[in-house]
Short mmCIF file of N, CA, C and O and ligand atoms in Angstrom, two decimals:
data_model
loop_
_atom_site.label_atom_id
_atom_site.label_comp_id
_atom_site.label_asym_id
_atom_site.label_seq_id
_atom_site.Cartn_x
_atom_site.Cartn_y
_atom_site.Cartn_z
N MET A 172 71.07 85.29 94.28
CA MET A 172 69.89 86.17 94.29
C MET A 172 68.84 85.64 95.25
O MET A 172 68.59 84.46 95.31
N GLU A 173 68.24 86.55 95.97
CA GLU A 173 67.25 86.16 96.96
C GLU A 173 65.98 86.97 96.72
O GLU A 173 66.05 88.09 96.21
N ARG A 174 64.85 86.39 97.12
CA ARG A 174 63.57 87.09 97.02
C ARG A 174 62.99 87.31 98.41
O ARG A 174 63.17 86.48 99.29
N THR A 175 62.28 88.41 98.57
CA THR A 175 61.57 88.59 99.83
C THR A 175 60.20 89.22 99.57
O THR A 175 59.96 89.82 98.52
N TYR A 176 59.32 89.04 100.56
CA TYR A 176 57.97 89.59 100.48
C TYR A 176 57.88 90.86 101.35
O TYR A 176 58.28 90.84 102.53
N LEU A 177 57.40 91.92 100.76
CA LEU A 177 57.23 93.19 101.48
C LEU A 177 55.80 93.67 101.32
O LEU A 177 55.18 93.45 100.27
N MET A 178 55.30 94.37 102.33
CA MET A 178 53.92 94.82 102.25
C MET A 178 53.78 96.17 102.96
O MET A 178 54.07 96.28 104.16
N VAL A 179 53.38 97.18 102.20
CA VAL A 179 53.06 98.47 102.81
C VAL A 179 51.70 98.28 103.48
O VAL A 179 50.72 97.88 102.84
N LYS A 180 51.66 98.50 104.78
CA LYS A 180 50.45 98.22 105.56
C LYS A 180 49.39 99.32 105.35
O LYS A 180 49.70 100.39 104.80
N PRO A 181 48.15 99.06 105.80
CA PRO A 181 47.08 100.04 105.56
C PRO A 181 47.41 101.47 106.01
O PRO A 181 47.00 102.43 105.36
N ASP A 182 48.19 101.62 107.09
CA ASP A 182 48.53 102.98 107.53
C ASP A 182 49.44 103.67 106.51
O ASP A 182 49.29 104.87 106.23
N GLY A 183 50.35 102.90 105.91
CA GLY A 183 51.25 103.47 104.90
C GLY A 183 50.51 103.87 103.64
O GLY A 183 50.77 104.92 103.05
N VAL A 184 49.55 103.03 103.23
CA VAL A 184 48.77 103.35 102.01
C VAL A 184 47.90 104.57 102.28
O VAL A 184 47.86 105.51 101.48
N GLN A 185 47.25 104.59 103.44
CA GLN A 185 46.35 105.69 103.78
C GLN A 185 47.10 107.03 103.85
O GLN A 185 46.56 108.07 103.48
N ARG A 186 48.35 106.97 104.28
CA ARG A 186 49.13 108.20 104.42
C ARG A 186 49.95 108.53 103.17
O ARG A 186 50.86 109.35 103.21
N ASN A 187 49.60 107.85 102.05
CA ASN A 187 50.27 108.13 100.75
C ASN A 187 51.78 107.89 100.78
O ASN A 187 52.54 108.61 100.14
N LEU A 188 52.18 106.85 101.52
CA LEU A 188 53.62 106.57 101.63
C LEU A 188 54.05 105.41 100.73
O LEU A 188 55.25 105.08 100.67
N ALA A 189 53.11 104.79 100.02
CA ALA A 189 53.46 103.59 99.24
C ALA A 189 54.54 103.90 98.20
O ALA A 189 55.53 103.17 98.08
N GLY A 190 54.37 105.00 97.47
CA GLY A 190 55.34 105.35 96.42
C GLY A 190 56.73 105.58 97.00
O GLY A 190 57.73 105.09 96.48
N GLU A 191 56.78 106.34 98.07
CA GLU A 191 58.06 106.63 98.74
C GLU A 191 58.75 105.35 99.20
O GLU A 191 59.96 105.19 99.05
N ILE A 192 57.95 104.44 99.75
CA ILE A 192 58.53 103.19 100.26
C ILE A 192 59.01 102.31 99.11
O ILE A 192 60.13 101.78 99.13
N ILE A 193 58.19 102.18 98.07
CA ILE A 193 58.62 101.40 96.89
C ILE A 193 59.90 101.99 96.33
O ILE A 193 60.85 101.28 95.98
N SER A 194 59.94 103.30 96.26
CA SER A 194 61.08 104.01 95.68
C SER A 194 62.38 103.70 96.43
O SER A 194 63.44 103.56 95.82
N ARG A 195 62.30 103.58 97.74
CA ARG A 195 63.52 103.27 98.51
C ARG A 195 64.12 101.94 98.07
O ARG A 195 65.34 101.80 97.98
N PHE A 196 63.25 100.95 97.80
CA PHE A 196 63.75 99.64 97.39
C PHE A 196 64.27 99.68 95.95
O PHE A 196 65.28 99.05 95.63
N GLU A 197 63.59 100.44 95.10
CA GLU A 197 64.09 100.59 93.71
C GLU A 197 65.47 101.25 93.72
O GLU A 197 66.39 100.80 93.07
N LYS A 198 65.58 102.33 94.49
CA LYS A 198 66.85 103.08 94.50
C LYS A 198 67.98 102.28 95.11
O LYS A 198 69.14 102.47 94.76
N ARG A 199 67.65 101.38 96.02
CA ARG A 199 68.67 100.55 96.65
C ARG A 199 69.17 99.47 95.66
O ARG A 199 70.15 98.79 95.90
N GLY A 200 68.47 99.33 94.55
CA GLY A 200 68.94 98.41 93.52
C GLY A 200 68.16 97.12 93.41
O GLY A 200 68.50 96.24 92.62
N PHE A 201 67.10 96.98 94.22
CA PHE A 201 66.31 95.75 94.13
C PHE A 201 65.41 95.77 92.91
O PHE A 201 64.96 96.83 92.47
N LYS A 202 65.17 94.59 92.39
CA LYS A 202 64.29 94.43 91.23
C LYS A 202 62.91 94.04 91.74
O LYS A 202 62.78 93.05 92.47
N ILE A 203 61.89 94.81 91.39
CA ILE A 203 60.52 94.46 91.77
C ILE A 203 60.03 93.44 90.76
O ILE A 203 60.00 93.69 89.56
N ILE A 204 59.65 92.25 91.25
CA ILE A 204 59.17 91.22 90.32
C ILE A 204 57.68 90.91 90.54
O ILE A 204 57.10 90.14 89.78
N GLY A 205 57.08 91.54 91.57
CA GLY A 205 55.65 91.37 91.79
C GLY A 205 55.15 92.59 92.55
O GLY A 205 55.86 93.09 93.44
N LEU A 206 53.99 93.10 92.16
CA LEU A 206 53.47 94.31 92.81
C LEU A 206 51.96 94.37 92.65
O LEU A 206 51.45 94.26 91.53
N LYS A 207 51.25 94.53 93.75
CA LYS A 207 49.78 94.67 93.64
C LYS A 207 49.19 95.30 94.89
O LYS A 207 49.78 95.26 95.96
N MET A 208 48.00 95.88 94.70
CA MET A 208 47.26 96.47 95.82
C MET A 208 45.98 95.67 96.01
O MET A 208 45.30 95.34 95.04
N PHE A 209 45.65 95.37 97.24
CA PHE A 209 44.42 94.63 97.52
C PHE A 209 44.08 94.75 99.00
O PHE A 209 44.92 95.20 99.80
N LYS A 210 42.86 94.32 99.35
CA LYS A 210 42.49 94.25 100.77
C LYS A 210 42.64 92.81 101.23
O LYS A 210 42.09 91.90 100.60
N ILE A 211 43.36 92.59 102.31
CA ILE A 211 43.59 91.23 102.80
C ILE A 211 42.32 90.73 103.50
O ILE A 211 41.72 91.45 104.29
N THR A 212 41.94 89.49 103.18
CA THR A 212 40.79 88.91 103.89
C THR A 212 41.23 88.48 105.28
O THR A 212 42.43 88.29 105.54
N ARG A 213 40.26 88.31 106.16
CA ARG A 213 40.58 87.88 107.53
C ARG A 213 41.27 86.52 107.52
O ARG A 213 42.24 86.30 108.26
N ASP A 214 40.80 85.66 106.67
CA ASP A 214 41.37 84.31 106.58
C ASP A 214 42.85 84.37 106.20
O ASP A 214 43.70 83.73 106.81
N LEU A 215 43.15 85.18 105.20
CA LEU A 215 44.54 85.31 104.74
C LEU A 215 45.41 85.97 105.83
O LEU A 215 46.56 85.56 106.06
N ALA A 216 44.85 86.97 106.50
CA ALA A 216 45.59 87.66 107.57
C ALA A 216 45.92 86.68 108.70
O ALA A 216 47.04 86.68 109.23
N GLU A 217 44.97 85.83 109.04
CA GLU A 217 45.20 84.87 110.13
C GLU A 217 46.26 83.85 109.73
O GLU A 217 47.05 83.40 110.55
N LYS A 218 46.28 83.49 108.43
CA LYS A 218 47.33 82.57 107.94
C LYS A 218 48.69 83.27 107.97
O LYS A 218 49.69 82.72 108.43
N HIS A 219 48.72 84.48 107.43
CA HIS A 219 49.98 85.23 107.34
C HIS A 219 50.61 85.42 108.72
O HIS A 219 51.82 85.25 108.89
N TYR A 220 49.78 85.81 109.69
CA TYR A 220 50.30 86.08 111.03
C TYR A 220 50.09 84.89 111.98
O TYR A 220 50.03 85.06 113.19
N GLY A 221 50.01 83.69 111.41
CA GLY A 221 49.75 82.46 112.17
C GLY A 221 50.67 82.27 113.37
O GLY A 221 50.25 81.74 114.41
N GLU A 222 51.93 82.68 113.25
CA GLU A 222 52.87 82.46 114.36
C GLU A 222 52.52 83.31 115.59
O GLU A 222 53.06 83.09 116.67
N HIS A 223 51.64 84.31 115.41
CA HIS A 223 51.28 85.18 116.53
C HIS A 223 49.93 84.83 117.17
O HIS A 223 49.47 85.53 118.07
N VAL A 224 49.31 83.73 116.71
CA VAL A 224 48.02 83.33 117.28
C VAL A 224 48.17 83.17 118.79
O VAL A 224 49.15 82.59 119.27
N GLY A 225 47.22 83.73 119.54
CA GLY A 225 47.25 83.60 121.00
C GLY A 225 47.96 84.74 121.70
O GLY A 225 47.80 84.91 122.92
N LYS A 226 48.73 85.53 120.96
CA LYS A 226 49.41 86.66 121.60
C LYS A 226 48.39 87.80 121.78
O LYS A 226 47.44 87.91 121.01
N PRO A 227 48.61 88.66 122.78
CA PRO A 227 47.61 89.71 123.04
C PRO A 227 47.38 90.66 121.88
O PRO A 227 46.29 91.21 121.73
N PHE A 228 48.38 90.83 121.01
CA PHE A 228 48.22 91.77 119.91
C PHE A 228 47.66 91.12 118.64
O PHE A 228 47.49 91.79 117.63
N PHE A 229 47.38 89.80 118.71
CA PHE A 229 46.97 89.11 117.48
C PHE A 229 45.66 89.66 116.88
O PHE A 229 45.62 90.01 115.70
N GLU A 230 44.61 89.75 117.69
CA GLU A 230 43.31 90.22 117.15
C GLU A 230 43.40 91.65 116.64
O GLU A 230 42.96 91.94 115.51
N PRO A 231 43.98 92.59 117.43
CA PRO A 231 44.13 93.96 116.90
C PRO A 231 44.97 94.00 115.63
O PRO A 231 44.69 94.79 114.72
N LEU A 232 45.96 93.11 115.53
CA LEU A 232 46.82 93.08 114.35
C LEU A 232 46.02 92.64 113.11
O LEU A 232 46.11 93.25 112.04
N VAL A 233 45.19 91.60 113.28
CA VAL A 233 44.36 91.13 112.17
C VAL A 233 43.33 92.20 111.79
O VAL A 233 43.10 92.47 110.61
N ASP A 234 42.74 92.84 112.81
CA ASP A 234 41.77 93.93 112.54
C ASP A 234 42.45 95.03 111.72
O ASP A 234 41.89 95.52 110.74
N PHE A 235 43.64 95.38 112.13
CA PHE A 235 44.35 96.48 111.47
C PHE A 235 44.76 96.13 110.04
O PHE A 235 44.53 96.92 109.11
N ILE A 236 45.32 94.96 109.84
CA ILE A 236 45.88 94.62 108.52
C ILE A 236 44.76 94.40 107.49
O ILE A 236 44.99 94.51 106.29
N THR A 237 43.54 94.13 107.99
CA THR A 237 42.40 93.96 107.08
C THR A 237 41.57 95.24 106.97
O THR A 237 40.53 95.26 106.31
N SER A 238 42.02 96.33 107.60
CA SER A 238 41.19 97.54 107.69
C SER A 238 41.20 98.40 106.42
O SER A 238 40.36 99.28 106.26
N GLY A 239 42.16 98.15 105.54
CA GLY A 239 42.24 98.96 104.31
C GLY A 239 43.21 98.28 103.37
O GLY A 239 43.82 97.26 103.71
N PRO A 240 43.39 98.85 102.17
CA PRO A 240 44.27 98.19 101.21
C PRO A 240 45.73 98.17 101.64
O PRO A 240 46.19 99.05 102.37
N VAL A 241 46.43 97.15 101.17
CA VAL A 241 47.88 97.07 101.34
C VAL A 241 48.50 97.09 99.94
O VAL A 241 47.82 96.81 98.95
N VAL A 242 49.77 97.44 99.88
CA VAL A 242 50.51 97.31 98.62
C VAL A 242 51.57 96.25 98.86
O VAL A 242 52.46 96.42 99.70
N ALA A 243 51.42 95.13 98.17
CA ALA A 243 52.31 93.99 98.38
C ALA A 243 53.31 93.89 97.25
O ALA A 243 52.97 94.18 96.10
N MET A 244 54.52 93.52 97.57
CA MET A 244 55.50 93.33 96.50
C MET A 244 56.48 92.23 96.82
O MET A 244 56.70 91.88 97.98
N VAL A 245 57.05 91.70 95.74
CA VAL A 245 58.15 90.76 95.86
C VAL A 245 59.34 91.42 95.20
O VAL A 245 59.23 91.92 94.08
N ILE A 246 60.44 91.50 95.95
CA ILE A 246 61.65 92.08 95.37
C ILE A 246 62.72 91.01 95.30
O ILE A 246 62.70 90.04 96.06
N GLU A 247 63.64 91.23 94.39
CA GLU A 247 64.70 90.26 94.18
C GLU A 247 66.04 90.99 94.18
O GLU A 247 66.15 92.10 93.65
N GLY A 248 67.05 90.40 94.77
CA GLY A 248 68.38 91.00 94.77
C GLY A 248 69.29 90.29 95.75
O GLY A 248 68.89 89.32 96.40
N LYS A 249 70.50 90.81 95.85
CA LYS A 249 71.48 90.20 96.73
C LYS A 249 71.07 90.41 98.19
O LYS A 249 70.77 91.54 98.61
N ASN A 250 71.04 89.33 98.95
CA ASN A 250 70.67 89.39 100.38
C ASN A 250 69.38 90.18 100.62
O ASN A 250 69.28 90.97 101.57
N ALA A 251 68.40 89.98 99.74
CA ALA A 251 67.17 90.79 99.80
C ALA A 251 66.49 90.73 101.17
O ALA A 251 65.99 91.76 101.65
N ILE A 252 66.48 89.57 101.81
CA ILE A 252 65.75 89.44 103.07
C ILE A 252 66.38 90.29 104.17
O ILE A 252 65.72 91.13 104.80
N SER A 253 67.68 90.11 104.38
CA SER A 253 68.32 90.87 105.48
C SER A 253 68.48 92.34 105.11
O SER A 253 68.33 93.22 105.97
N ALA A 254 68.74 92.64 103.85
CA ALA A 254 68.90 94.05 103.46
C ALA A 254 67.58 94.79 103.63
O ALA A 254 67.54 95.92 104.12
N ALA A 255 66.48 94.16 103.25
CA ALA A 255 65.17 94.82 103.39
C ALA A 255 64.84 95.03 104.86
O ALA A 255 64.32 96.07 105.25
N ARG A 256 65.19 94.06 105.69
CA ARG A 256 64.91 94.22 107.12
C ARG A 256 65.74 95.34 107.72
O ARG A 256 65.28 96.09 108.57
N GLU A 257 66.95 95.48 107.24
CA GLU A 257 67.78 96.58 107.71
C GLU A 257 67.19 97.92 107.26
O GLU A 257 67.17 98.89 108.01
N MET A 258 66.70 97.96 106.02
CA MET A 258 66.10 99.20 105.51
C MET A 258 64.82 99.55 106.27
O MET A 258 64.48 100.73 106.43
N MET A 259 64.06 98.52 106.71
CA MET A 259 62.80 98.77 107.44
C MET A 259 63.07 99.27 108.85
O MET A 259 62.35 100.10 109.37
N GLY A 260 64.10 98.72 109.52
CA GLY A 260 64.37 99.07 110.91
C GLY A 260 63.57 98.19 111.86
O GLY A 260 62.73 97.39 111.43
N ALA A 261 63.81 98.36 113.16
CA ALA A 261 63.15 97.53 114.17
C ALA A 261 61.63 97.65 114.11
O ALA A 261 61.10 98.68 113.67
N THR A 262 60.96 96.58 114.55
CA THR A 262 59.49 96.54 114.54
C THR A 262 58.89 97.76 115.24
O THR A 262 57.92 98.35 114.75
N ASP A 263 59.46 98.12 116.37
CA ASP A 263 58.98 99.29 117.12
C ASP A 263 59.67 100.54 116.56
O ASP A 263 60.89 100.68 116.69
N PRO A 264 58.91 101.45 115.94
CA PRO A 264 59.52 102.64 115.34
C PRO A 264 60.40 103.43 116.31
O PRO A 264 61.38 104.05 115.90
N LEU A 265 60.08 103.35 117.61
CA LEU A 265 60.89 104.06 118.61
C LEU A 265 62.30 103.49 118.70
O LEU A 265 63.23 104.16 119.09
N LYS A 266 62.41 102.21 118.33
CA LYS A 266 63.72 101.53 118.43
C LYS A 266 64.39 101.42 117.07
O LYS A 266 65.52 100.92 116.96
N ALA A 267 63.71 101.85 116.01
CA ALA A 267 64.27 101.73 114.66
C ALA A 267 65.39 102.75 114.46
O ALA A 267 65.29 103.90 114.91
N ALA A 268 66.45 102.32 113.80
CA ALA A 268 67.61 103.19 113.60
C ALA A 268 67.22 104.40 112.74
O ALA A 268 66.35 104.30 111.86
N PRO A 269 67.87 105.54 113.00
CA PRO A 269 67.58 106.75 112.22
C PRO A 269 67.71 106.49 110.72
O PRO A 269 68.63 105.81 110.28
N GLY A 270 66.76 107.03 109.98
CA GLY A 270 66.82 106.91 108.52
C GLY A 270 66.12 105.67 107.97
O GLY A 270 65.85 105.58 106.78
N THR A 271 65.82 104.69 108.84
CA THR A 271 65.11 103.52 108.35
C THR A 271 63.65 103.89 108.06
O THR A 271 63.17 104.95 108.50
N ILE A 272 62.97 103.01 107.36
CA ILE A 272 61.58 103.30 106.96
C ILE A 272 60.69 103.47 108.20
O ILE A 272 59.92 104.43 108.30
N ARG A 273 60.82 102.56 109.16
CA ARG A 273 59.95 102.66 110.35
C ARG A 273 60.35 103.84 111.23
O ARG A 273 59.49 104.46 111.86
N ASN A 274 61.62 104.17 111.26
CA ASN A 274 62.04 105.35 112.03
C ASN A 274 61.49 106.62 111.37
O ASN A 274 61.05 107.55 112.03
N SER A 275 61.52 106.64 110.04
CA SER A 275 61.08 107.83 109.31
C SER A 275 59.57 108.02 109.34
O SER A 275 59.09 109.14 109.40
N PHE A 276 58.83 106.89 109.25
CA PHE A 276 57.38 107.01 109.04
C PHE A 276 56.50 106.31 110.07
O PHE A 276 55.30 106.55 110.12
N GLY A 277 57.05 105.39 110.86
CA GLY A 277 56.23 104.59 111.77
C GLY A 277 55.69 105.41 112.92
O GLY A 277 56.34 106.33 113.40
N ILE A 278 54.49 105.04 113.37
CA ILE A 278 53.86 105.76 114.48
C ILE A 278 53.99 104.96 115.77
O ILE A 278 54.35 105.49 116.81
N ASP A 279 53.67 103.68 115.70
CA ASP A 279 53.82 102.81 116.87
C ASP A 279 53.99 101.36 116.39
O ASP A 279 54.07 101.10 115.20
N MET A 280 54.03 100.45 117.35
CA MET A 280 54.29 99.03 117.05
C MET A 280 53.29 98.47 116.03
O MET A 280 53.66 97.65 115.18
N GLY A 281 52.04 98.87 116.11
CA GLY A 281 51.02 98.39 115.16
C GLY A 281 51.13 99.14 113.84
O GLY A 281 51.25 98.55 112.77
N ARG A 282 51.13 100.47 113.94
CA ARG A 282 51.19 101.30 112.72
C ARG A 282 52.65 101.57 112.36
O ARG A 282 53.14 102.69 112.44
N ASN A 283 53.32 100.48 111.94
CA ASN A 283 54.75 100.59 111.61
C ASN A 283 54.99 100.51 110.10
O ASN A 283 56.06 100.17 109.64
N VAL A 284 53.99 100.83 109.34
CA VAL A 284 53.94 101.06 107.88
C VAL A 284 54.39 99.96 106.92
O VAL A 284 54.03 99.97 105.75
N ILE A 285 55.19 99.01 107.38
CA ILE A 285 55.65 97.99 106.43
C ILE A 285 55.89 96.66 107.14
O ILE A 285 56.26 96.63 108.32
N HIS A 286 55.66 95.59 106.40
CA HIS A 286 56.02 94.24 106.84
C HIS A 286 57.03 93.67 105.87
O HIS A 286 56.93 93.91 104.66
N GLY A 287 57.99 92.92 106.38
CA GLY A 287 58.93 92.22 105.51
C GLY A 287 59.25 90.86 106.09
O GLY A 287 59.34 90.70 107.31
N SER A 288 59.44 89.88 105.23
CA SER A 288 59.75 88.51 105.69
C SER A 288 61.02 88.51 106.53
O SER A 288 61.97 89.24 106.23
N ASP A 289 61.03 87.66 107.56
CA ASP A 289 62.19 87.67 108.47
C ASP A 289 63.19 86.54 108.26
O ASP A 289 64.19 86.47 108.97
N SER A 290 62.93 85.64 107.31
CA SER A 290 63.86 84.52 107.07
C SER A 290 63.56 83.94 105.69
O SER A 290 62.50 84.21 105.12
N PRO A 291 64.48 83.12 105.16
CA PRO A 291 64.21 82.49 103.87
C PRO A 291 62.92 81.65 103.90
O PRO A 291 62.14 81.66 102.94
N ALA A 292 62.68 80.96 105.02
CA ALA A 292 61.47 80.13 105.11
C ALA A 292 60.21 81.02 105.10
O ALA A 292 59.24 80.70 104.40
N SER A 293 60.24 82.12 105.85
CA SER A 293 59.07 83.03 105.84
C SER A 293 58.89 83.66 104.47
O SER A 293 57.75 83.84 104.01
N ALA A 294 59.99 84.02 103.83
CA ALA A 294 59.88 84.65 102.51
C ALA A 294 59.19 83.69 101.53
O ALA A 294 58.25 84.09 100.83
N ALA A 295 59.62 82.45 101.52
CA ALA A 295 59.02 81.46 100.59
C ALA A 295 57.54 81.28 100.93
O ALA A 295 56.68 81.25 100.03
N ARG A 296 57.23 81.19 102.20
CA ARG A 296 55.83 80.98 102.64
C ARG A 296 54.96 82.18 102.29
O ARG A 296 53.87 82.05 101.74
N GLU A 297 55.47 83.39 102.58
CA GLU A 297 54.66 84.60 102.38
C GLU A 297 54.50 84.93 100.89
O GLU A 297 53.44 85.37 100.45
N ILE A 298 55.55 84.71 100.10
CA ILE A 298 55.42 84.94 98.65
C ILE A 298 54.34 84.00 98.11
O ILE A 298 53.46 84.41 97.35
N GLY A 299 54.37 82.75 98.55
CA GLY A 299 53.39 81.77 98.09
C GLY A 299 51.98 82.08 98.55
O GLY A 299 50.99 81.76 97.87
N LEU A 300 51.88 82.71 99.72
CA LEU A 300 50.56 83.04 100.29
C LEU A 300 49.90 84.20 99.52
O LEU A 300 48.71 84.22 99.31
N PHE A 301 50.71 85.17 99.11
CA PHE A 301 50.14 86.40 98.53
C PHE A 301 50.26 86.51 97.01
O PHE A 301 49.58 87.33 96.41
N PHE A 302 51.14 85.72 96.40
CA PHE A 302 51.32 85.82 94.94
C PHE A 302 51.21 84.46 94.29
O PHE A 302 51.76 83.48 94.79
N LYS A 303 50.51 84.44 93.14
CA LYS A 303 50.51 83.24 92.32
C LYS A 303 51.80 83.25 91.51
O LYS A 303 52.31 84.34 91.19
N GLU A 304 52.28 82.10 91.15
CA GLU A 304 53.54 82.00 90.39
C GLU A 304 53.49 82.90 89.14
O GLU A 304 54.46 83.61 88.84
N GLU A 305 52.33 82.91 88.45
CA GLU A 305 52.25 83.69 87.20
C GLU A 305 52.19 85.21 87.43
O GLU A 305 52.29 85.99 86.49
N GLU A 306 52.04 85.62 88.67
CA GLU A 306 52.07 87.07 88.98
C GLU A 306 53.49 87.58 89.18
O GLU A 306 53.70 88.78 89.31
N LEU A 307 54.45 86.68 89.26
CA LEU A 307 55.85 87.09 89.42
C LEU A 307 56.47 87.19 88.03
O LEU A 307 56.41 86.26 87.23
N VAL A 308 57.02 88.36 87.74
CA VAL A 308 57.47 88.66 86.38
C VAL A 308 58.98 88.43 86.25
O VAL A 308 59.76 89.03 86.99
N VAL A 309 59.33 87.58 85.33
CA VAL A 309 60.76 87.33 85.08
C VAL A 309 61.18 88.21 83.93
O VAL A 309 60.62 88.14 82.84
N TYR A 310 62.13 89.10 84.17
CA TYR A 310 62.58 90.00 83.11
C TYR A 310 64.01 90.44 83.36
O TYR A 310 64.51 90.35 84.49
N ASN A 311 64.63 90.91 82.31
CA ASN A 311 66.01 91.38 82.39
C ASN A 311 65.99 92.89 82.51
O ASN A 311 65.37 93.57 81.70
N ARG A 312 66.67 93.43 83.50
CA ARG A 312 66.67 94.88 83.70
C ARG A 312 67.72 95.61 82.90
O ARG A 312 67.71 96.83 82.83
N ASP A 313 68.66 94.85 82.34
CA ASP A 313 69.72 95.54 81.58
C ASP A 313 69.12 96.24 80.36
O ASP A 313 68.34 95.65 79.62
N LEU A 314 69.47 97.50 80.19
CA LEU A 314 68.89 98.24 79.04
C LEU A 314 69.75 98.08 77.79
O LEU A 314 70.92 97.81 77.87
P1 CMP B 89 55.17 92.76 111.37
O1 CMP B 89 56.57 92.80 110.88
O2 CMP B 89 54.09 92.93 110.37
O3 CMP B 89 54.92 91.36 112.13
C1 CMP B 89 54.00 91.22 113.19
C2 CMP B 89 53.39 92.54 113.58
O4 CMP B 89 52.72 92.55 114.82
C3 CMP B 89 54.50 93.55 113.74
O5 CMP B 89 55.01 93.90 112.47
C4 CMP B 89 53.79 94.66 114.50
O6 CMP B 89 53.17 95.61 113.65
C5 CMP B 89 52.68 93.93 115.23
N1 CMP B 89 52.82 94.00 116.69
C6 CMP B 89 51.97 94.62 117.50
N2 CMP B 89 52.35 94.48 118.77
C7 CMP B 89 53.48 93.74 118.77
C8 CMP B 89 54.36 93.26 119.79
N3 CMP B 89 54.14 93.51 121.07
N4 CMP B 89 55.43 92.54 119.40
C9 CMP B 89 55.65 92.27 118.09
N5 CMP B 89 54.84 92.69 117.07
C10 CMP B 89 53.77 93.43 117.42
#
């Protein structure tokens, strides 16, 4: 079992796409173990996107991700990191495969509606950055 960090970005929340996006992960069989809505502070955004410091899109990216609420979640399941990335599609919605989340809803490279961790190391780092251990719910889904 693997965990990954996913975040519906401010454009997705503003366009009422959060439910649809969460639903795709539920229907795919992933277990949501953490879920919350909040506005990211500049400090947290700069930490989260630390690997992009100095790139031309860094400041606009921080401005955008702090511009409105996000819906953050931690999902758990088999190959969660790579499966979620496949479901999201390429960063650039124009290059995202048909049917993926970014292909279906993304507008451009910045307004690409969702972020997902790209590796086990990023997943561990991002889950720790956005969720406290006690906010992750351990439960059995079997009815
Ligand atoms: P995300 O998966 O959240 O990770 C970094 C974000 O930077 C990316 O999605 C894009 O929304 C944004 N971005 C903007 N411009 C670029 C670019 N030229 N290359 C990569 N990411 C970009």
